Amino acid sequence: MMTRLTQLQDQYIQLAYGNGGRFMRELIDNLFAYHLHNPLLDTHADAAVIPSNNNQEIMVTTDGFTVKPLEFPGGNIGSLAVHGTVNDLCVSGALPKYLTLNAFIEEGLEIAQLDRIILSLATAARDSNVVVVAGDTKVLARGEGGGLYLATTGIGERKRKLGMEQIAPNDVVLISGSIGDHGTAVMLAREQFGMRGDLHSDSASVLPLAQALWQIPGLKFMRDPTRGGLASVLHEICQVTGLSVRLFEPQIPIRDSVRSVCEMLGYDPYYLACEGRIVAVVAAETADLALATLQAFPSVPPAAKIGLLLEGEPHLILETELGGERFLEQLEDEPLPRIC
Amino acid sequence: MMTRLTQLQDQYIQLAYGNGGRFMRELIDNLFAYHLHNPLLDTHADAAVIPSNNNQEIMVTTDGFTVKPLEFPGGNIGSLAVHGTVNDLCVSGALPKYLTLNAFIEEGLEIAQLDRIILSLATAARDSNVVVVAGDTKVLARGEGGGLYLATTGIGERKRKLGMEQIAPNDVVLISGSIGDHGTAVMLAREQFGMRGDLHSDSASVLPLAQALWQIPGLKFMRDPTRGGLASVLHEICQVTGLSVRLFEPQIPIRDSVRSVCEMLGYDPYYLACEGRIVAVVAAETADLALATLQAFPSVPPAAKIGLLLEGEPHLILETELGGERFLEQLEDEPLPRIC
């Protein structure tokens, strides 16, 4: 499986690539298995055996990916499908080890594009030290898909117990870097907006950051603020804990370019997806240590302490630069589907 | 999570049900978690912890589901998404334990239909003693999906080592029941064919059958003949083992109604999907025991010995009723997309 025996003869995906016969076998062997080969992946088996590691608790997560366009500055749906699931494990306190992959491919997708995407996926997996152990492909008739949808399920080993139930008043909220980069980069990559910018998605594995944070006493909870952004993560914390979250606007890292795009298009950066950031809730005593740990990983603008947990009504309140207060409400409409 | 707090207020899925905010939370809590609730599923966590069982090897599989129509006689995409993945584990020799679920929902899908489907999924999971431990939903804009696509990843405990590498000349091929039922039932459920029949999909968990077969010495390999049907499973065996497979046409169980539909529409039942059958390869000495084991589970027509592994070119040969021979070629075109 290390060498590509033949190039696929077509330029575009045909329905026959999904039929269980010769073309499907060629697609799997010459594209998916070619990029994703590893000792555990056997394309002739219905299930993969995972080496057992007895003293480890296992954690599982799953995520679907529908981003449009399929390729955008800073990544594509393939790298995103690894980062999204790897990051869900990392923020849950688990070391990512294995992935499974589902691909829903629309008839007519250019095979060269699919090849680039699966190569990115393989590279991102290798960089995060995870292997794809099982997969499935389906081909959808033209008009019944969005080019390509992916789903990845991740399996990891638990290294740290974290959870919203540990959150208490006076805990500190930290963010590992700027917010809104992914959302605005994908927005601008859509031709419909007729805008161009130098924005890049922050799509990345947070594994190194998470591994460093796992060592911090007083770390209570982490989440990667993807769909619905920072505000939606903090809203969920309010609802589950019954506490209030107070955010300090001047401390929230947002790139100027992201702020400009949001102002022009009428988006609120607090609700835009990030794909390589961590929101962490840490006890007040170790918040400075956690911040220093995060800032050891260079980021422009850098990681910051951005908020506090407080007794009170479960509201998310933004304290503005001028000392005013703004309630950040729960997201109701959907301004931007297929962002991740 | 045991009681449905509120009914969703809309009749159809809107884009806002995918935004990470209030509507998405309501969809997840009042529909998905309502049907799928179990102690391991926490819709406020990014990953689930799986209880560890130290002396067990773990197996993993994944499958995507795109069947059209979403509901058909004998099942729907929800029950199918459980049976397909549970069966992949069973035929691999693993006891299914946990599932993850991805849903790609098209804007405009009727919520009552989604509710029926997820209820079926939950019922099928309960019947197979598996729990859904993690999930993800995405909502696609109208025209960018096919109503509903699902992906399930299954995790199980290995109970029996099976594999194509164990297959040898003189081994016997068995099938646990009739072929082509799912393919023809789904075909007839599509209005485009303008036909009606009393055909039902065979969609079912093969767990009881598989558990019985795991006890048989000489059991070497099992597969559920889904996409591409019986012929595609046997072709793969030919290619991987380098052996020839000889099928005996009169012994292959096919319902008369399935045969009639295939003749009318020009389909070959050997290539049509089953969703509740096992193809098993067994050593000659224990083939009768395996057959008796399968026949202890009532099926009309019953399980049968249908073929032999032989030295020779890796071809799949059908010996016809009249003593002639027909080569069953590898599937090349795709007559029937979105069958599973």
XYZ file of C-alpha atoms in Angstrom:
680
model
C 0.000 0.000 0.000
C 3.036 2.264 0.115
C 3.159 2.831 -3.634
C 0.347 4.068 -5.794
C -0.210 1.246 -8.250
C -2.226 3.174 -10.760
C -3.695 6.618 -10.977
C -7.473 6.593 -11.000
C -8.441 6.881 -14.636
C -11.240 9.412 -14.197
C -10.929 13.099 -13.488
C -14.201 13.284 -11.531
C -15.939 10.965 -9.081
C -18.590 8.805 -10.760
C -21.392 6.940 -9.031
C -19.580 3.670 -9.738
C -16.924 4.703 -7.207
C -19.503 3.922 -4.541
C -20.836 0.565 -5.687
C -18.770 -1.944 -3.739
C -17.016 -3.162 -6.909
C -13.860 -2.476 -8.885
C -13.950 1.330 -9.000
C -14.657 1.611 -5.288
C -11.765 -0.700 -4.536
C -9.474 1.439 -6.705
C -10.624 4.627 -4.980
C -10.003 3.115 -1.561
C -6.652 1.542 -2.385
C -5.164 4.275 -4.583
C -6.407 7.322 -2.737
C -7.614 6.695 0.820
C -5.349 3.806 1.808
C -2.451 5.284 -0.175
C -2.450 8.392 1.994
C -3.618 6.841 5.246
C -1.688 3.543 5.307
C -0.585 2.305 8.718
C -0.177 -1.139 10.271
C -3.669 -1.120 11.830
C -5.607 -0.144 8.695
C -6.711 -3.158 6.651
C -9.048 -2.221 3.823
C -10.101 -5.865 3.472
C -11.382 -6.111 7.055
C -14.743 -4.951 8.400
C -13.262 -3.835 11.721
C -9.848 -2.944 13.132
C -8.213 -4.312 16.250
C -6.870 -1.651 18.609
C -3.847 -2.538 20.734
C -4.983 -2.573 24.334
C -3.265 -0.592 27.048
C -4.623 -1.953 30.253
C -4.260 0.787 32.800
C -5.831 3.437 30.604
C -9.386 4.688 30.562
C -10.635 5.134 27.010
C -12.468 8.210 25.740
C -14.468 8.518 22.525
C -15.740 11.492 20.529
C -17.202 12.099 17.084
C -17.677 15.068 14.774
C -19.087 15.785 11.317
C -17.545 18.251 8.854
C -19.403 20.171 6.165
C -17.262 23.272 5.644
C -17.812 25.242 2.443
C -15.650 25.875 0.484
C -13.841 22.554 0.915
C -10.478 24.342 0.793
C -9.849 27.684 2.499
C -6.832 29.746 3.588
C -5.184 27.849 6.415
C -6.647 24.422 5.775
C -9.285 22.270 4.158
C -12.041 19.899 5.227
C -9.467 17.089 5.544
C -7.127 18.775 8.019
C -10.177 20.224 9.802
C -11.663 16.735 10.239
C -8.524 15.670 12.093
C -8.062 18.842 14.145
C -11.732 18.959 15.162
C -11.812 15.462 16.585
C -8.264 15.460 17.985
C -9.059 18.741 19.743
C -12.299 17.380 21.228
C -10.269 14.590 22.828
C -7.506 16.954 23.984
C -9.873 19.364 25.724
C -11.584 16.387 27.351
C -8.280 15.377 28.898
C -7.532 12.470 26.555
C -4.453 11.719 24.457
C -5.728 11.082 20.900
C -4.668 7.707 19.493
C -7.052 6.437 16.782
C -9.496 7.849 14.253
C -12.165 6.386 12.035
C -13.192 8.232 8.869
C -16.460 8.459 6.918
C -16.520 10.203 3.557
C -19.750 11.188 1.764
C -18.562 12.165 -1.716
C -20.804 13.900 -4.248
C -20.727 12.655 -7.820
C -18.690 15.099 -9.891
C -16.123 15.986 -7.207
C -12.734 16.461 -8.823
C -10.507 13.539 -7.895
C -7.422 15.779 -7.712
C -9.204 17.877 -5.076
C -10.213 14.793 -3.100
C -6.589 13.668 -3.276
C -5.314 16.989 -1.866
C -7.880 16.853 0.929
C -7.108 13.281 1.997
C -3.382 14.048 1.830
C -3.980 16.983 4.214
C -6.014 14.740 6.454
C -3.199 12.173 6.522
C -0.590 14.836 7.245
C -2.649 16.343 10.061
C -3.161 12.880 11.555
C 0.551 12.128 11.426
C 1.367 15.472 13.026
C -0.991 14.658 15.915
C 0.305 11.110 16.207
C -3.083 9.502 15.484
C -3.764 6.729 12.985
C -6.892 6.129 10.918
C -7.851 2.546 11.726
C -11.150 2.171 9.835
C -13.085 4.030 7.181
C -16.087 4.033 4.899
C -16.908 5.882 1.681
C -20.285 6.591 0.117
C -20.915 8.319 -3.213
C -23.992 10.565 -3.513
C -25.687 11.484 -6.766
C -25.048 14.989 -8.075
C -27.266 17.468 -6.219
C -27.584 15.257 -3.131
C -24.384 16.322 -1.386
C -22.180 19.332 -0.884
C -19.056 18.088 -2.661
C -17.689 16.255 0.349
C -18.831 15.676 3.909
C -16.584 13.928 6.416
C -17.135 12.449 9.852
C -14.342 11.375 12.161
C -14.577 9.449 15.404
C -11.646 9.672 17.783
C -10.464 7.295 20.469
C -7.959 8.355 23.097
C -6.506 7.555 26.494
C -7.651 9.637 29.435
C -4.833 11.609 31.043
C -6.699 14.140 33.141
C -10.184 14.296 34.651
C -11.926 17.496 33.631
C -15.553 18.550 33.576
C -17.998 21.417 33.977
C -19.050 20.022 37.358
C -15.643 21.120 38.726
C -16.294 24.779 37.876
C -16.853 27.102 40.866
C -17.264 30.820 41.562
C -14.063 32.892 41.192
C -12.603 30.492 38.606
C -10.847 32.244 35.731
C -11.574 31.882 32.008
C -8.585 31.813 29.656
C -8.335 31.688 25.876
C -5.243 30.337 24.119
C -5.235 32.866 21.257
C -7.323 35.092 19.017
C -10.968 34.300 18.275
C -12.949 34.400 15.028
C -10.084 33.554 12.656
C -11.627 30.387 11.254
C -15.105 31.848 10.850
C -13.965 34.954 9.029
C -11.414 33.131 6.851
C -14.070 30.679 5.651
C -16.547 33.508 5.129
C -14.116 35.429 2.951
C -13.258 32.282 1.008
C -16.861 32.179 -0.189
C -17.177 34.074 -3.391
C -20.615 35.330 -2.419
C -19.093 38.014 -0.225
C -16.952 39.461 -3.009
C -14.220 40.282 -0.489
C -10.603 39.254 -0.230
C -8.347 39.433 2.774
C -5.230 37.949 4.264
C -7.154 36.056 6.927
C -6.229 32.467 7.669
C -8.133 29.846 9.601
C -6.596 28.953 12.948
C -7.303 25.265 12.198
C -4.652 23.352 14.139
C -4.166 20.598 16.660
C -4.240 21.877 20.245
C -2.472 18.747 21.482
C 0.778 20.485 22.593
C -1.180 23.196 24.413
C -3.497 20.678 26.040
C -0.652 18.418 27.147
C 0.970 21.396 28.858
C -2.300 22.430 30.534
C -3.010 18.891 31.804
C -0.058 19.422 34.161
C -1.588 22.506 35.808
C -3.221 21.945 39.211
C -6.559 23.708 39.329
C -7.350 23.127 35.643
C -11.065 22.305 35.691
C -12.517 22.401 32.222
C -11.481 22.969 28.612
C -13.422 23.287 25.374
C -12.484 24.209 21.817
C -14.856 27.017 20.805
C -15.926 25.803 17.350
C -19.531 26.122 16.117
C -21.208 28.970 17.972
C -17.830 30.347 19.098
C -16.632 31.550 22.493
C -20.049 32.869 23.524
C -21.760 29.495 23.008
C -19.185 27.610 25.110
C -19.598 30.110 27.944
C -23.395 30.002 27.640
C -23.299 26.260 28.100
C -21.163 26.742 31.210
C -23.735 29.217 32.588
C -26.596 26.810 31.953
C -24.914 23.733 33.387
C -23.291 25.377 36.429
C -25.973 27.990 37.163
C -23.178 30.545 37.507
C -22.645 33.830 35.735
C -19.705 34.461 33.403
C -18.304 37.972 33.143
C -16.069 38.663 30.132
C -13.730 41.661 29.896
C -13.888 42.945 26.335
C -10.487 44.692 26.196
C -8.758 41.464 27.216
C -10.278 39.241 24.523
C -7.712 38.716 21.754
C -9.182 39.551 18.344
C -7.088 40.379 15.296
C -7.724 43.790 13.752
C -8.430 42.179 10.399
C -11.053 39.901 11.977
C -12.630 42.878 13.724
C -12.795 44.821 10.454
C -14.438 41.997 8.553
C -16.968 41.481 11.341
C -17.829 45.183 11.391
C -18.245 45.292 7.623
C -20.410 42.179 7.417
C -22.287 42.620 10.677
C -20.979 39.519 12.449
C -20.150 39.266 16.122
C -16.712 37.653 16.660
C -17.830 36.131 19.967
C -20.075 33.746 18.030
C -17.642 32.820 15.250
C -15.938 29.438 15.119
C -12.316 28.883 16.124
C -10.645 25.604 15.152
C -7.348 25.757 17.004
C -8.104 27.494 20.281
C -8.773 26.351 23.832
C -11.103 27.983 26.333
C -9.909 26.881 29.763
C -11.469 27.347 33.194
C -8.874 27.354 35.971
C -8.939 27.987 39.717
C -7.899 31.551 40.578
C -4.753 30.341 42.401
C -3.259 28.710 39.315
C -4.643 31.033 36.629
C -1.330 32.865 36.229
C 0.547 29.585 35.898
C -1.950 28.421 33.274
C -1.605 31.710 31.410
C 2.204 31.494 31.438
C 1.951 27.909 30.208
C -0.252 28.972 27.303
C 1.895 31.989 26.489
C 4.933 29.716 26.192
C 3.351 28.748 22.858
C 3.762 31.832 20.707
C 0.542 33.298 19.353
C -0.225 36.778 18.012
C -2.219 38.145 19.776
C -1.201 36.043 22.793
C -3.257 33.887 25.160
C -5.158 35.878 27.770
C -7.252 35.802 30.896
C -10.615 37.006 29.621
C -13.268 36.332 32.231
C -14.483 35.219 35.641
C -17.088 32.840 37.017
C -19.394 34.539 39.503
C -22.365 33.702 41.685
C -25.579 35.096 40.292
C -28.012 34.537 37.445
C -26.641 32.240 34.719
C -25.977 35.043 32.251
C -23.028 35.782 30.007
C -22.083 39.430 30.485
C -19.557 41.368 28.450
C -17.950 44.296 30.297
C -17.078 46.745 27.554
C -14.043 48.938 27.138
C -15.985 51.945 28.426
C -17.214 50.086 31.521
C -20.683 49.318 30.152
C -22.330 45.916 30.186
C -23.758 43.908 27.330
C -25.626 40.616 27.660
C -24.375 38.097 25.123
C -27.525 36.151 24.336
C -27.715 32.544 23.227
C -27.366 32.222 19.454
C -30.754 31.871 17.774
C -30.443 32.408 14.046
C -27.853 30.753 11.803
C -26.051 33.427 9.859
C -23.408 31.164 8.424
C -24.105 27.473 7.810
C -21.373 25.005 6.833
C -18.642 26.856 8.698
C -17.116 23.654 10.105
C -33.202 13.379 29.992
C -35.888 10.728 30.486
C -38.803 13.074 29.876
C -39.318 15.256 26.859
C -39.427 18.742 28.321
C -40.914 20.448 25.317
C -41.815 19.483 21.812
C -39.709 21.241 19.217
C -41.809 24.136 18.042
C -41.100 23.791 14.329
C -42.465 21.203 11.953
C -39.382 21.200 9.741
C -35.644 21.450 10.403
C -34.325 25.001 9.973
C -30.700 26.021 9.526
C -30.711 27.412 13.073
C -30.931 23.831 14.383
C -27.280 23.498 13.382
C -25.784 26.713 14.772
C -24.466 25.662 18.174
C -27.071 27.771 19.978
C -30.509 27.411 21.498
C -32.281 25.534 18.695
C -29.448 23.042 18.319
C -29.489 22.405 22.046
C -33.255 21.796 21.909
C -32.887 19.415 18.968
C -30.182 17.463 20.768
C -31.910 17.350 24.156
C -35.504 16.827 23.028
C -34.934 14.462 20.138
C -31.513 12.798 20.054
C -30.775 12.567 23.792
C -34.441 11.903 24.550
C -34.366 8.700 22.502
C -30.761 7.711 23.078
C -30.305 8.532 26.780
C -28.001 6.209 28.731
C -25.581 6.723 31.611
C -22.553 7.165 29.338
C -24.068 9.794 27.021
C -23.475 13.340 28.251
C -24.551 15.936 25.707
C -22.549 18.575 27.574
C -19.241 16.726 27.184
C -16.965 16.690 24.153
C -15.994 13.049 24.654
C -17.349 10.011 26.481
C -15.481 7.739 28.865
C -15.816 4.044 28.075
C -15.643 1.596 30.979
C -12.495 -0.446 30.525
C -12.490 -4.218 30.535
C -8.906 -5.184 30.833
C -8.623 -8.628 29.351
C -10.461 -7.728 26.164
C -9.069 -6.713 22.800
C -11.021 -3.815 21.328
C -12.289 -3.686 17.735
C -13.527 -0.621 15.858
C -15.562 -0.178 12.675
C -17.385 2.658 10.940
C -20.080 2.964 8.284
C -22.001 5.709 6.493
C -25.696 5.487 5.586
C -27.385 7.274 2.686
C -30.366 5.035 1.898
C -33.158 6.559 -0.161
C -36.014 6.655 0.697
C -35.210 7.237 4.369
C -38.001 4.855 5.393
C -38.694 1.606 3.576
C -40.591 -1.627 4.268
C -38.690 -3.436 7.010
C -36.745 -0.505 8.410
C -35.387 2.990 7.998
C -32.025 4.729 7.897
C -31.968 4.789 11.711
C -32.345 1.067 12.324
C -30.067 0.423 9.333
C -27.334 2.614 10.860
C -27.326 0.408 13.955
C -27.623 -2.930 12.165
C -24.913 -2.072 9.632
C -22.282 -1.214 12.216
C -23.314 -3.834 14.781
C -23.158 -6.443 12.029
C -19.691 -5.331 10.902
C -18.446 -5.936 14.436
C -20.281 -9.268 14.738
C -18.852 -10.710 11.532
C -15.403 -9.538 12.625
C -15.735 -11.638 15.773
C -16.439 -8.751 18.162
C -19.271 -8.259 20.647
C -20.717 -4.784 19.921
C -20.738 -2.481 22.966
C -20.688 1.220 22.010
C -21.718 3.404 19.084
C -21.075 6.988 18.093
C -23.537 8.751 15.790
C -23.155 11.522 13.213
C -26.243 13.053 11.624
C -26.119 15.300 8.542
C -29.625 16.740 8.366
C -30.923 18.678 5.366
C -32.868 21.856 6.004
C -36.551 21.123 5.466
C -36.541 17.559 6.822
C -39.770 16.926 8.685
C -39.034 16.779 12.408
C -41.661 14.069 12.943
C -39.802 11.886 10.430
C -36.468 12.540 12.122
C -38.098 11.609 15.414
C -39.373 8.276 14.020
C -35.936 7.515 12.594
C -34.003 8.264 15.779
C -36.550 6.270 17.784
C -35.921 3.307 15.464
C -32.205 3.802 15.883
C -32.554 3.814 19.663
C -34.743 0.706 19.620
C -32.326 -1.164 17.357
C -29.432 -0.193 19.609
C -31.259 -1.383 22.713
C -32.143 -4.677 20.996
C -28.453 -5.240 20.204
C -27.353 -4.168 23.690
C -25.217 -1.276 22.433
C -25.294 2.287 23.733
C -24.687 5.514 21.837
C -21.940 7.250 23.824
C -21.241 10.303 21.646
C -22.829 12.110 18.734
C -22.740 15.128 16.473
C -25.347 16.842 14.303
C -24.863 19.134 11.332
C -27.598 20.900 9.372
C -27.105 21.348 5.617
C -28.822 23.975 3.500
C -31.685 22.782 1.301
C -30.284 21.163 -1.843
C -26.964 20.268 -0.221
C -28.051 16.988 1.379
C -30.306 14.040 0.782
C -32.713 14.530 3.674
C -30.561 12.714 6.198
C -27.200 10.985 6.130
C -25.930 9.077 9.147
C -22.575 7.637 10.132
C -22.059 5.256 13.019
C -18.806 4.055 14.518
C -18.906 0.883 16.570
C -16.621 -0.329 19.336
C -16.692 -3.922 20.531
C -14.800 -6.610 22.390
C -13.084 -9.275 20.360
C -14.465 -12.759 21.027
C -13.103 -14.742 18.098
C -10.190 -14.305 15.702
C -11.392 -14.478 12.126
C -9.876 -13.346 8.857
C -9.547 -14.035 5.142
C -5.983 -15.248 5.712
C -7.442 -18.349 7.391
C -9.360 -19.369 4.247
C -8.039 -22.495 2.462
C -9.044 -24.760 -0.432
C -12.035 -27.031 0.254
C -13.536 -24.589 2.762
C -17.296 -24.244 2.467
C -19.300 -21.042 1.906
C -22.578 -20.675 3.825
C -25.254 -18.000 3.770
C -27.587 -17.427 6.708
C -30.719 -16.698 4.653
C -32.121 -15.321 1.421
C -30.227 -12.706 -0.598
C -31.385 -9.530 -2.313
C -34.242 -8.677 0.070
C -32.901 -5.297 1.163
C -31.892 -4.196 -2.330
C -35.208 -5.039 -3.928
C -37.310 -3.678 -1.045
C -35.529 -0.317 -1.233
C -35.793 -0.292 -5.017
C -39.547 -0.848 -4.901
C -39.933 1.812 -2.226
C -38.675 4.372 -4.742
C -41.555 5.843 -6.607
C -39.536 6.022 -9.801
C -40.107 2.336 -10.476
C -43.903 2.604 -10.275
C -44.085 -0.868 -8.741
C -45.464 -2.143 -5.477
C -44.726 -5.432 -3.791
C -44.779 -7.146 -0.445
C -40.997 -7.195 -0.198
C -39.346 -6.281 3.073
C -35.752 -5.421 3.806
C -33.891 -8.077 5.799
C -32.329 -5.268 7.901
C -31.596 -6.862 11.277
C -28.879 -7.447 13.813
C -26.951 -10.658 13.140
C -25.659 -10.710 16.719
C -27.503 -13.896 17.822
C -26.391 -15.749 14.669
C -22.818 -14.539 15.014
C -22.608 -15.435 18.697
C -23.703 -18.964 17.832
C -21.199 -19.231 14.984
C -18.289 -17.958 17.131
C -18.559 -21.280 19.010
C -17.981 -23.388 15.890
C -14.459 -24.792 15.454
C -13.321 -24.289 11.874
C -15.149 -20.966 11.420
C -12.647 -18.881 9.459
C -14.275 -15.772 8.081
C -17.608 -13.949 8.084
C -18.911 -10.901 6.242
C -22.305 -9.259 5.916
C -22.964 -8.935 2.179
C -24.182 -5.312 2.012
C -23.171 -2.960 -0.819
C -22.233 -5.029 -3.880
C -23.990 -8.094 -2.447
C -22.884 -11.713 -2.173
C -20.854 -11.590 -5.391
C -18.704 -8.673 -4.188
C -17.836 -10.373 -0.878
C -16.788 -13.521 -2.710
C -14.811 -11.535 -5.282
C -12.839 -9.937 -2.505
C -12.112 -13.396 -1.088
C -10.870 -14.522 -4.532
C -8.586 -11.501 -4.841
C -7.131 -11.675 -1.345
C -6.696 -15.478 -1.151
C -5.866 -16.155 -4.817
C -8.381 -19.012 -4.669
C -11.415 -19.700 -6.827
C -14.947 -19.692 -5.442
C -17.535 -21.985 -7.011
C -21.177 -21.200 -6.222
C -24.017 -23.656 -6.770
C -26.982 -21.715 -8.124
C -29.787 -24.074 -7.027
C -28.580 -23.905 -3.421
C -28.571 -20.109 -3.120
C -31.672 -18.986 -1.210
C -33.579 -16.319 -3.125
C -37.241 -15.507 -2.538
C -39.497 -15.926 -5.566
C -40.674 -12.342 -5.178
C -37.076 -11.076 -5.220
C -36.331 -13.184 -8.279
C -39.384 -11.776 -10.091
C -38.486 -8.170 -9.359
C -34.905 -8.755 -10.498
C -36.075 -10.344 -13.737
C -38.485 -7.505 -14.438
C -36.004 -4.731 -13.733
C -32.897 -6.457 -15.061
C -30.998 -6.693 -11.763
C -28.818 -9.583 -10.694
C -29.646 -10.682 -7.112
C -26.039 -11.759 -6.495
C -25.013 -8.092 -6.497
C -27.882 -6.708 -4.392
C -27.380 -5.620 -0.798
C -28.483 -7.699 2.183
C -28.582 -6.039 5.608
C -29.224 -8.952 7.943
C -27.317 -11.880 6.457
C -23.970 -13.530 7.117
C -21.695 -15.118 4.543
C -19.498 -17.554 6.456
C -16.469 -19.550 5.333
C -16.009 -22.732 7.362
C -13.664 -25.721 7.205
C -15.293 -28.699 5.435
C -15.263 -30.812 8.636
C -17.478 -28.408 10.576
C -19.611 -27.066 7.731
C -22.586 -29.257 8.662
C -22.362 -28.147 12.281
C -22.241 -24.506 11.168
C -25.227 -25.059 8.895
C -27.249 -26.689 11.671
C -26.312 -23.803 13.962
C -27.560 -21.277 11.434
C -30.712 -23.254 10.687
C -31.594 -23.242 14.391
C -32.530 -19.607 13.695
C -35.687 -19.867 11.588
C -35.471 -18.200 8.186
C -37.554 -18.720 5.061
C -35.852 -19.783 2.839
C -33.370 -21.303 5.310
C -29.605 -20.937 5.637
C -27.667 -22.991 3.106
C -24.290 -24.250 1.994
C -23.834 -22.446 -1.298
C -20.240 -22.773 -2.427
C -16.687 -24.072 -2.176
C -13.196 -22.631 -2.147
C -10.962 -24.280 -4.750
C -7.405 -24.059 -6.027
C -7.194 -22.331 -9.389
C -7.538 -18.875 -10.869
C -9.136 -16.323 -8.522
C -12.499 -16.327 -10.285
C -16.042 -16.423 -8.967
C -17.896 -19.106 -10.897
C -21.616 -19.830 -10.726
C -22.579 -23.409 -11.558
C -26.084 -23.136 -12.967
C -29.075 -25.376 -12.457
C -28.466 -26.991 -15.842
C -24.783 -27.693 -15.105
C -23.418 -24.729 -17.072
C -20.924 -22.200 -15.761
C -21.173 -18.454 -15.548
C -18.396 -16.122 -14.457
C -19.707 -13.530 -12.000
C -17.571 -10.499 -12.830
C -16.599 -7.727 -10.468
C -19.237 -4.993 -10.333
C -18.335 -2.034 -12.565
C -21.348 0.201 -13.059
C -23.602 1.477 -10.287
C -27.194 0.657 -11.112
C -28.624 1.686 -7.782
C -26.961 4.382 -5.659
C -28.011 5.131 -2.060
C -29.107 1.578 -1.352
C -27.528 1.533 2.113
